[in-house]
Coordinates of C-alpha atoms in Angstrom, one line a residue:
M102 CA 0.0 0.1 0.1
N103 CA 1.3 3.4 -0.9
F104 CA 0.8 6.3 1.4
K105 CA 1.1 9.9 0.8
K106 CA 4.4 10.7 2.2
E107 CA 4.7 14.5 1.5
P108 CA 4.4 16.5 4.8
F109 CA 2.9 19.6 3.1
F110 CA -0.3 20.1 0.9
D111 CA -0.2 23.0 -1.5
G112 CA -3.7 22.8 -3.0
N113 CA -2.2 22.0 -6.4
S114 CA -3.0 18.2 -6.2
E115 CA -5.1 16.6 -8.9
W116 CA -8.9 16.7 -8.5
E117 CA -10.8 13.4 -9.0
D118 CA -14.2 13.8 -10.8
L119 CA -16.8 11.5 -9.1
G120 CA -19.6 12.6 -11.5
G121 CA -22.8 14.2 -10.7
G122 CA -21.1 17.6 -9.9
V123 CA -18.8 16.0 -7.2
S124 CA -15.1 15.9 -7.2
R125 CA -12.5 15.2 -4.5
Q126 CA -8.9 16.1 -3.6
F127 CA -6.7 14.2 -1.2
V128 CA -4.8 16.3 1.4
G129 CA -3.0 13.4 3.0
Y130 CA -3.5 10.0 4.5
N131 CA -1.7 6.9 6.1
S132 CA -3.2 3.8 7.5
Q133 CA -4.7 5.7 10.6
V134 CA -6.2 8.8 9.1
M135 CA -7.3 10.5 5.7
M136 CA -8.3 14.0 4.9
V137 CA -10.1 14.7 1.6
I138 CA -11.5 18.0 0.1
V139 CA -15.0 17.3 -1.7
K140 CA -16.2 19.9 -4.0
F141 CA -19.9 20.1 -4.8
E142 CA -21.9 22.0 -7.4
K143 CA -25.2 23.4 -6.7
D144 CA -27.9 20.4 -6.4
A145 CA -25.1 17.7 -6.3
I146 CA -25.9 14.8 -3.9
G147 CA -23.5 12.9 -1.7
A148 CA -25.9 9.9 -1.5
L149 CA -27.0 8.6 1.9
H150 CA -24.5 5.9 2.8
Q151 CA -22.7 4.1 5.7
H152 CA -19.2 2.9 6.4
F153 CA -17.2 1.4 9.3
H154 CA -14.9 4.4 9.5
S155 CA -15.5 7.5 11.8
Q156 CA -16.0 10.7 9.9
I157 CA -15.8 14.4 10.8
T158 CA -16.9 16.9 8.1
Y159 CA -16.2 20.6 8.1
V160 CA -18.2 23.0 5.7
A161 CA -15.3 24.9 4.2
S162 CA -17.8 27.0 1.9
G163 CA -21.4 26.6 0.4
K164 CA -24.6 25.5 2.0
F165 CA -25.6 21.9 2.5
E166 CA -28.7 20.0 3.6
V167 CA -26.9 17.3 5.9
T168 CA -28.7 14.0 7.2
V169 CA -27.0 12.0 10.0
D170 CA -28.8 9.1 11.4
Q171 CA -32.3 10.3 10.4
E172 CA -31.9 13.8 11.5
T173 CA -31.5 16.7 8.9
K174 CA -30.1 20.1 9.2
I175 CA -28.9 23.0 7.1
L176 CA -25.2 23.7 7.5
H177 CA -23.1 26.6 6.3
Q178 CA -19.6 27.7 6.1
G179 CA -18.0 27.0 9.5
D180 CA -20.5 24.2 10.3
G181 CA -19.7 20.6 10.5
F182 CA -20.8 17.1 11.5
F183 CA -19.6 13.8 12.9
A184 CA -20.7 10.4 11.7
Q185 CA -20.2 7.6 14.0
P186 CA -19.3 4.2 12.3
N187 CA -22.0 2.5 10.5
I188 CA -24.4 5.4 10.8
F189 CA -26.2 6.5 7.7
H190 CA -25.2 10.0 6.6
G191 CA -25.5 12.1 3.3
V192 CA -25.5 15.5 1.8
K193 CA -27.5 17.7 -0.8
C194 CA -25.7 20.7 -2.0
L195 CA -27.8 24.0 -1.7
E196 CA -25.1 26.4 -2.7
S197 CA -21.8 25.3 -4.3
G198 CA -19.1 24.6 -1.9
Q199 CA -16.4 22.4 -0.4
L200 CA -16.5 19.9 2.5
I201 CA -13.4 18.8 4.3
D202 CA -13.7 15.3 5.3
A203 CA -11.4 13.3 7.9
F204 CA -11.7 9.5 8.3
T205 CA -10.2 7.1 10.6
P206 CA -9.1 4.6 9.7
F207 CA -8.3 5.8 6.1
R208 CA -10.7 5.1 3.2
E209 CA -8.9 2.3 1.4
D210 CA -11.9 2.2 -0.9
F211 CA -11.1 5.7 -2.1
L212 CA -7.8 4.7 -3.5
K213 CA -7.2 3.4 -7.1
G214 CA -5.6 0.1 -8.0

């Protein structure tokens, strides 16, 4: 398994197009933790899902309708949420923006190959 070894992130990393108005950029990761920036166009959806990772998400910009464990709230820049392992969560982008996601352990399923 190759891990991102560079100690600094300069924002020039490649964006991965996930389709549906969503793309992501890796900040850094190892086997313990991963941080990802996820860019959403207006009306893009981060489908309701669950995984065994703990996830903390910070709203860097934009406006999002966020559902965590059957509770829904509108979050703006500076807000965030925590998704416990195996709890359903998802987002709808109401105003274009970016989320910063941190996972532990890292999301091996996000890595190609």
